[in-house]
Coordinates of C-alpha atoms in Angstrom, one line a residue:
M125 CA 28.8 23.2 13.2
K126 CA 26.8 21.6 10.3
L127 CA 29.8 22.1 8.0
L128 CA 32.2 20.5 10.5
R129 CA 29.8 17.6 10.9
L130 CA 29.6 17.2 7.1
A131 CA 33.4 17.3 6.7
L132 CA 33.9 14.7 9.4
T133 CA 31.3 12.5 7.7
I134 CA 33.1 12.6 4.4
I135 CA 36.4 11.8 6.0
F136 CA 34.9 8.9 7.9
L137 CA 33.4 7.4 4.8
G138 CA 36.8 7.5 3.1
L139 CA 38.5 5.8 6.0
Y140 CA 35.7 3.2 6.2
S141 CA 36.1 2.3 2.5
F142 CA 39.9 2.1 2.9
S143 CA 39.6 -0.5 5.8
F144 CA 37.2 -2.6 3.7
S145 CA 39.5 -2.5 0.7
Q146 CA 42.3 -3.8 2.8
T147 CA 40.3 -6.8 4.0
R148 CA 39.0 -7.4 0.5
A149 CA 42.5 -7.3 -0.8
E150 CA 43.6 -10.0 1.7
L151 CA 40.7 -12.2 0.6
E152 CA 41.5 -11.6 -3.1
R153 CA 45.2 -12.6 -2.5
R154 CA 44.1 -15.8 -0.7
K155 CA 41.7 -16.7 -3.5
A156 CA 44.4 -16.1 -6.1
Q157 CA 46.7 -18.5 -4.2
L158 CA 44.0 -21.1 -3.9
N159 CA 43.4 -20.9 -7.6
K160 CA 47.1 -21.4 -8.2
D161 CA 47.1 -24.4 -5.8
I162 CA 44.0 -25.9 -7.4
E163 CA 45.6 -25.5 -10.9
M164 CA 48.7 -27.3 -9.7
I165 CA 46.8 -30.2 -8.0
N166 CA 44.6 -30.5 -11.1
S167 CA 47.6 -30.9 -13.3
S168 CA 49.0 -33.5 -10.9
L169 CA 45.7 -35.3 -10.7
Q170 CA 45.7 -35.6 -14.5
K171 CA 49.1 -37.4 -14.3
T172 CA 47.9 -39.8 -11.6
S173 CA 44.7 -40.5 -13.5
T174 CA 46.2 -41.4 -16.8
D175 CA 46.5 -45.1 -15.7
K176 CA 43.2 -46.9 -15.3
K177 CA 44.5 -48.4 -12.1
V178 CA 43.3 -46.5 -9.1
T179 CA 46.1 -45.4 -6.8
L180 CA 46.5 -43.8 -3.3
K181 CA 48.2 -40.8 -5.0
E182 CA 45.0 -40.2 -7.0
L183 CA 42.9 -40.4 -3.8
N184 CA 45.3 -38.0 -2.0
A185 CA 45.2 -35.5 -4.9
L186 CA 41.4 -35.7 -4.9
K187 CA 41.3 -35.0 -1.1
A188 CA 43.6 -32.1 -1.6
Q189 CA 41.5 -30.7 -4.4
I190 CA 38.3 -31.0 -2.4
R191 CA 39.9 -29.3 0.6
L192 CA 41.2 -26.4 -1.6
R193 CA 37.8 -26.0 -3.3
E194 CA 36.0 -26.0 0.1
E195 CA 38.5 -23.3 1.3
K196 CA 37.9 -21.3 -1.9
I197 CA 34.1 -21.4 -1.3
K198 CA 34.6 -20.3 2.3
T199 CA 36.8 -17.4 1.0
I200 CA 34.1 -16.5 -1.6
N201 CA 31.4 -16.6 1.2
S202 CA 33.6 -14.2 3.3
E203 CA 33.9 -11.8 0.3
V204 CA 30.1 -11.9 -0.2
R205 CA 29.5 -11.2 3.5
L206 CA 31.9 -8.3 3.4
L207 CA 30.2 -7.0 0.3
D208 CA 26.8 -7.3 1.9
V209 CA 28.0 -5.2 4.9
E210 CA 29.6 -2.7 2.5
I211 CA 26.4 -2.5 0.3
N212 CA 24.3 -1.8 3.4
Q213 CA 26.8 0.8 4.6
N214 CA 26.8 2.4 1.2
V215 CA 23.0 2.5 1.1
N216 CA 23.0 4.2 4.6
N217 CA 25.8 6.6 3.4
I218 CA 23.8 7.5 0.3
R219 CA 20.7 8.2 2.4
S220 CA 22.7 10.3 4.9
L221 CA 24.5 12.2 2.2
Q222 CA 21.2 12.8 0.3
N223 CA 19.6 14.2 3.5
Q224 CA 22.6 16.5 4.1
L225 CA 22.5 17.6 0.5
D226 CA 18.8 18.4 0.7
Q227 CA 19.4 20.4 3.9
L228 CA 22.3 22.3 2.4
K229 CA 20.3 23.2 -0.7
K230 CA 17.4 24.3 1.5
D231 CA 19.7 26.5 3.7
Y232 CA 21.4 27.9 0.6
A233 CA 18.0 28.7 -1.0
A234 CA 16.9 30.5 2.2
M235 CA 20.0 32.7 2.1
I236 CA 19.5 33.6 -1.5
R237 CA 15.8 34.5 -0.9
F238 CA 16.9 36.6 2.1
A239 CA 19.5 38.4 0.1
Q240 CA 17.1 39.1 -2.8
K241 CA 14.4 40.3 -0.4
N242 CA 16.5 42.8 1.4
Q243 CA 18.5 43.9 -1.6
G244 CA 16.0 46.6 -2.6
A245 CA 15.3 47.9 0.9
Y246 CA 18.7 49.3 1.4
S247 CA 22.2 48.8 0.0
K248 CA 25.1 47.3 1.9
L249 CA 26.6 50.7 2.2
M250 CA 23.5 52.3 3.7
Y251 CA 23.2 49.4 6.1
V252 CA 26.7 50.1 7.4
F253 CA 26.3 53.9 7.5
A254 CA 23.0 53.5 9.4
A255 CA 24.9 52.3 12.5
Q256 CA 24.8 54.3 15.7
D257 CA 28.5 54.5 16.1
F258 CA 31.8 53.3 14.6
N259 CA 31.9 50.1 16.6
Q260 CA 28.5 49.0 15.3
A261 CA 29.4 50.0 11.8
Y262 CA 32.5 47.8 11.9
K263 CA 30.5 44.9 13.3
R264 CA 27.9 45.3 10.5
L265 CA 30.7 45.3 7.9
K266 CA 32.2 42.1 9.3
Y267 CA 28.7 40.5 9.4
L268 CA 28.3 41.3 5.6
Q269 CA 31.7 39.8 4.9
Q270 CA 31.0 36.6 6.9
F271 CA 27.6 36.3 5.3
S272 CA 29.2 36.4 1.9
E273 CA 31.9 33.9 2.9
Y274 CA 29.4 31.5 4.4
R275 CA 27.4 31.5 1.1
I276 CA 30.6 30.6 -0.8
K277 CA 31.3 27.8 1.7
Q278 CA 27.8 26.5 1.5
A279 CA 28.1 26.3 -2.3
K280 CA 31.4 24.5 -2.0
Y281 CA 30.0 21.9 0.5
I282 CA 27.0 21.4 -1.8
D283 CA 29.4 20.6 -4.6
E284 CA 31.6 18.3 -2.4
T285 CA 28.5 16.5 -1.0
Q286 CA 27.2 15.9 -4.6
N287 CA 30.5 14.4 -5.6
A288 CA 30.7 12.2 -2.5
L289 CA 27.1 11.1 -3.2
K290 CA 28.0 10.3 -6.8
G291 CA 31.0 8.3 -5.6
K292 CA 29.0 6.3 -3.2
V293 CA 26.4 5.5 -5.8
N294 CA 29.1 4.3 -8.2
S295 CA 30.6 2.2 -5.3
L296 CA 27.2 0.7 -4.6
N297 CA 26.8 -0.3 -8.3
K298 CA 30.3 -1.8 -8.3
N299 CA 29.6 -3.8 -5.1
K300 CA 26.4 -5.2 -6.6
N301 CA 28.2 -6.3 -9.8
E302 CA 31.1 -7.9 -7.8
K303 CA 28.6 -9.7 -5.6
S304 CA 26.8 -11.0 -8.7
N305 CA 30.1 -12.3 -10.2
L306 CA 31.1 -13.9 -6.9
L307 CA 27.8 -15.7 -6.6
V308 CA 28.3 -17.1 -10.1
D309 CA 31.8 -18.2 -9.2
Q310 CA 30.5 -19.8 -6.0
Q311 CA 27.9 -21.9 -7.9
K312 CA 30.5 -23.0 -10.3
E313 CA 32.9 -24.1 -7.5
K314 CA 30.1 -25.9 -5.7
K315 CA 29.3 -27.8 -8.9
V316 CA 33.0 -28.8 -9.4
L317 CA 33.2 -29.7 -5.7
D318 CA 30.2 -32.1 -6.0
Q319 CA 31.9 -33.8 -9.0
A320 CA 35.2 -34.1 -7.1
E321 CA 33.4 -35.6 -4.0
D322 CA 31.5 -38.0 -6.2
K323 CA 34.8 -39.1 -7.9
Q324 CA 36.4 -39.4 -4.4
S325 CA 33.7 -41.8 -3.3
K326 CA 34.2 -43.9 -6.4
V327 CA 38.0 -44.0 -5.8
V328 CA 37.6 -44.9 -2.1
K329 CA 35.1 -47.7 -3.1
S330 CA 37.5 -49.0 -5.7
L331 CA 40.4 -49.0 -3.3
T332 CA 38.3 -50.6 -0.6
S333 CA 37.4 -53.4 -3.0
Q334 CA 41.1 -53.9 -3.5
E335 CA 41.8 -54.0 0.2
R336 CA 44.5 -56.7 0.0
K337 CA 46.5 -54.7 -2.6
L338 CA 45.8 -51.5 -0.7
R339 CA 47.2 -53.0 2.5
Q340 CA 50.3 -54.2 0.7
D341 CA 50.9 -50.6 -0.7
L342 CA 50.3 -49.1 2.7
S343 CA 52.4 -51.7 4.4
Q344 CA 55.3 -50.8 2.1
K345 CA 54.8 -47.1 2.9
Q346 CA 54.6 -47.8 6.6
R347 CA 57.9 -49.8 6.5
A348 CA 59.6 -46.9 4.8
A349 CA 58.0 -44.5 7.4
A350 CA 59.2 -46.8 10.2
Q351 CA 62.7 -46.9 8.8
L352 CA 62.7 -43.1 8.6
D353 CA 61.4 -42.9 12.2
R354 CA 64.2 -45.2 13.4
A355 CA 66.8 -43.2 11.6
I356 CA 65.5 -39.9 13.0
R357 CA 65.4 -41.3 16.6
A358 CA 68.9 -42.7 16.3
A359 CA 70.2 -39.4 15.0
I360 CA 68.5 -37.5 17.8
E361 CA 69.8 -40.0 20.4
R362 CA 73.3 -39.3 19.0
E363 CA 72.8 -35.6 19.2
I364 CA 71.6 -36.0 22.8
A365 CA 74.6 -38.1 23.7
L366 CA 77.0 -35.6 22.2
A367 CA 75.3 -32.6 23.9
K368 CA 75.3 -34.4 27.2
K369 CA 79.0 -35.3 26.9
K370 CA 79.9 -31.8 26.0
A371 CA 77.9 -30.4 28.9
E372 CA 79.6 -32.8 31.3
E373 CA 83.0 -31.9 30.0
E374 CA 82.2 -28.2 30.4
A375 CA 81.0 -28.8 33.9
R376 CA 84.2 -30.7 34.9
A377 CA 86.3 -28.0 33.4
A378 CA 84.4 -25.3 35.3
A379 CA 84.8 -27.3 38.5
A380 CA 88.5 -27.9 38.0
K381 CA 89.0 -24.1 37.3
A382 CA 87.1 -23.3 40.5
R383 CA 89.2 -25.6 42.6
A384 CA 92.4 -24.2 41.1
E385 CA 91.3 -20.7 42.1
G386 CA 90.2 -21.8 45.6
K387 CA 86.6 -21.2 44.9
E388 CA 83.5 -23.3 45.4
A389 CA 82.6 -25.4 42.3
P390 CA 79.5 -24.2 40.5
A391 CA 76.3 -26.2 41.2
T392 CA 75.2 -28.5 38.5
T393 CA 71.6 -28.4 37.4
S394 CA 69.8 -31.6 36.4
T395 CA 68.3 -31.5 32.9
S396 CA 66.1 -33.9 31.0
R397 CA 67.5 -36.1 28.2
T398 CA 66.1 -33.8 25.4
S399 CA 66.5 -30.4 27.2
V400 CA 70.3 -31.0 27.1
L401 CA 70.0 -30.2 23.4
A402 CA 69.5 -26.6 24.3
A403 CA 72.1 -26.5 27.1
T404 CA 74.6 -24.3 25.2
P405 CA 74.0 -20.6 24.7
E406 CA 73.9 -21.0 20.9
A407 CA 71.5 -23.9 21.0
A408 CA 69.3 -22.1 23.6
K409 CA 69.2 -19.1 21.3
L410 CA 68.2 -21.2 18.3
S411 CA 65.5 -23.0 20.3
A412 CA 64.1 -19.7 21.5
G413 CA 64.1 -18.2 18.0
F414 CA 62.4 -21.3 16.7
V415 CA 59.6 -21.1 19.3
S416 CA 59.2 -17.3 18.8
N417 CA 58.5 -18.0 15.1
R418 CA 55.8 -20.6 15.8
G419 CA 53.1 -20.2 13.1
K420 CA 55.4 -18.0 11.0
L421 CA 58.0 -20.4 9.7
P422 CA 58.2 -20.6 5.9
W423 CA 57.2 -23.8 4.1
P424 CA 60.0 -26.1 2.9
V425 CA 58.9 -25.3 -0.7
A426 CA 57.8 -22.0 -2.1
N427 CA 54.6 -23.5 -3.6
G428 CA 52.8 -26.6 -2.6
V429 CA 49.7 -28.4 -1.5
I430 CA 49.3 -30.8 1.4
T431 CA 48.2 -34.3 0.1
E432 CA 48.8 -36.1 3.4
S433 CA 48.3 -34.4 6.7
Y434 CA 49.8 -35.0 10.2
G435 CA 48.3 -37.8 12.3
T436 CA 46.1 -40.8 11.6
Q437 CA 44.6 -41.0 8.1
K438 CA 41.7 -43.4 7.4
I439 CA 41.1 -45.0 4.0
G440 CA 38.0 -47.2 4.0
N441 CA 38.7 -49.7 6.9
I442 CA 42.4 -49.1 6.9
T443 CA 44.3 -46.5 9.0
K444 CA 47.7 -45.0 8.3
D445 CA 49.8 -42.8 10.6
N446 CA 51.8 -39.9 9.3
N447 CA 54.5 -38.1 11.4
G448 CA 54.5 -35.0 9.2
W449 CA 53.2 -33.5 6.0
T450 CA 53.4 -34.8 2.4
I451 CA 53.5 -31.8 0.2
R452 CA 53.0 -32.0 -3.6
T453 CA 54.8 -29.3 -5.5
N454 CA 56.3 -28.3 -8.9
T455 CA 58.8 -30.6 -10.7
S456 CA 62.3 -30.0 -9.5
A457 CA 61.2 -27.4 -7.0
S458 CA 63.8 -26.0 -4.6
V459 CA 63.6 -27.4 -1.1
R460 CA 64.6 -24.9 1.6
A461 CA 65.4 -24.8 5.3
V462 CA 62.5 -23.5 7.3
F463 CA 64.8 -22.0 9.9
E464 CA 68.5 -21.4 10.6
G465 CA 70.4 -24.3 12.0
T466 CA 73.0 -27.0 11.3
V467 CA 72.7 -30.0 9.0
S468 CA 72.7 -32.9 11.4
R469 CA 72.5 -35.8 9.0
I470 CA 72.1 -36.8 5.4
V471 CA 70.9 -40.4 4.7
E472 CA 69.2 -42.4 2.0
I473 CA 66.0 -44.3 3.2
A474 CA 64.0 -46.5 0.9
G475 CA 65.8 -45.0 -2.1
K476 CA 65.0 -41.5 -1.1
N477 CA 67.4 -38.8 0.1
V478 CA 66.7 -37.3 3.5
V479 CA 68.2 -34.2 5.1
M480 CA 68.0 -33.6 8.8
I481 CA 68.6 -30.1 10.2
R482 CA 69.0 -29.3 13.9
H483 CA 67.6 -26.0 15.4
G484 CA 68.7 -26.2 19.1
E485 CA 66.3 -28.8 20.6
F486 CA 64.2 -28.9 17.4
F487 CA 64.8 -30.9 14.2
T488 CA 63.3 -30.6 10.7
I489 CA 63.3 -33.5 8.3
Y490 CA 63.2 -33.2 4.5
Q491 CA 62.6 -36.5 2.6
N492 CA 62.5 -37.3 -1.1
L493 CA 65.2 -35.0 -2.4
K494 CA 66.5 -35.6 -5.9
S495 CA 69.6 -33.6 -5.3
I496 CA 71.3 -32.2 -2.2
S497 CA 73.3 -29.0 -2.0
V498 CA 74.4 -29.0 1.6
S499 CA 76.6 -31.3 3.7
A500 CA 76.6 -32.7 7.2
G501 CA 77.8 -30.2 9.8
Q502 CA 77.1 -27.2 7.5
K503 CA 75.2 -24.2 9.0
V504 CA 72.2 -23.0 7.0
T505 CA 70.0 -19.9 7.1
T506 CA 66.2 -19.6 6.9
K507 CA 64.9 -20.3 3.3
Q508 CA 68.4 -21.4 2.2
T509 CA 68.1 -24.0 -0.6
I510 CA 69.2 -27.4 0.6
G511 CA 68.3 -29.4 -2.6
T512 CA 65.5 -30.1 -5.1
V513 CA 62.5 -32.3 -4.8
G514 CA 62.3 -35.7 -6.4
S515 CA 59.6 -37.1 -8.7
D516 CA 58.1 -40.6 -9.1
E517 CA 57.5 -42.6 -12.3
D518 CA 54.3 -40.6 -13.0
G519 CA 56.1 -37.3 -12.7
V520 CA 54.5 -36.4 -9.4
S521 CA 56.8 -34.3 -7.2
E522 CA 56.3 -34.6 -3.4
I523 CA 58.4 -33.8 -0.4
H524 CA 57.7 -35.4 3.0
F525 CA 58.4 -32.9 5.8
E526 CA 58.6 -33.6 9.6
L527 CA 59.2 -31.5 12.6
W528 CA 60.4 -32.9 15.9
K529 CA 61.0 -31.4 19.4
G530 CA 63.6 -33.7 20.9
M531 CA 62.1 -37.2 20.6
E532 CA 58.5 -36.0 20.0
T533 CA 56.9 -35.3 16.6
Q534 CA 55.1 -32.0 16.1
N535 CA 52.2 -31.1 13.8
P536 CA 53.8 -28.8 11.1
G537 CA 50.4 -27.0 10.9
S538 CA 51.1 -25.5 14.3
W539 CA 54.5 -24.2 13.2
L540 CA 54.5 -23.3 9.5
A541 CA 52.8 -20.1 8.2
N542 CA 49.2 -20.5 7.1

């Protein structure tokens, strides 16, 4: 029973370490991605900071940098907490293994003393022949065999326990070194974060002092956003009208066929203006697939950092509304469809190319494309390249992405993969 309990303990320790390594690996991957994003935003920030004139793009880049560093610090804290749990567990495991090793050695020593003590009194052969009958002699012989096998097993488990103990001690030392390195990294990130927050305060103060100029810049952006909003709504209205016309034609055709066959015409169901977008089996399937992938849709670019989030943004005393995400990415990065669908419209708004893709009753919008590799009416697949992102005069590459359900905007954060 002791040997079985020991074997189960060693197996459990192995499985426990494996589960921890999986979680640690996920955190390490997330931290590596954050480092990559921070490096990209830092490079972009250097471009927007070359001019002495403070700009909104510099402020947005600083906000993104701060958010990424805060997330990295949280990731480091999660790693430290995991290591603390693992360190405590390893300490307990070492104590448990040491106690078991001491007990195994004590039991083994007792067996050796017993064997030495009784070796001179009579030999194994005499012990067997001294039996009263053949049955007892056989049992004594089996006992001697089992006693010998048990001694061998005890020696084997002592060796295995010593190796397990040594492994846990090494793991503990490794955990302590990793924790020490993480704490150093954490302090470094906090210092850089403080510097970034201080710089952000200065930029906000500078922009606020130039409120008139800031309002002009934001007003220009809002006009472009309003123009995009009108174009999107007009395109969706057109899609609704076409879908409604098609549904009505199909209903009339079904009714005419029923009358010709002497049957009762199928009942027509009333649908809302936007739900008619999913009236056909193909559109309904696309809509259902889009919904089932909520939170798992790929980003419109392979690598990128959000510089403007969905909703109302506040800069000093000025507020700005955003119907989607503005994502900063690499120069000439490929822009891809986040889900299968049909290219509904391609337009140019405020000098920027815009692609609109329909996914049943959902629409995705991709603004600021330098080149476009699809055409209106073309069917696209998930992650298919639809063009490349454009850059401004400072070399900053950003794509504006929006997601609509019918006539209502959606927060991309609820739909795209985290």
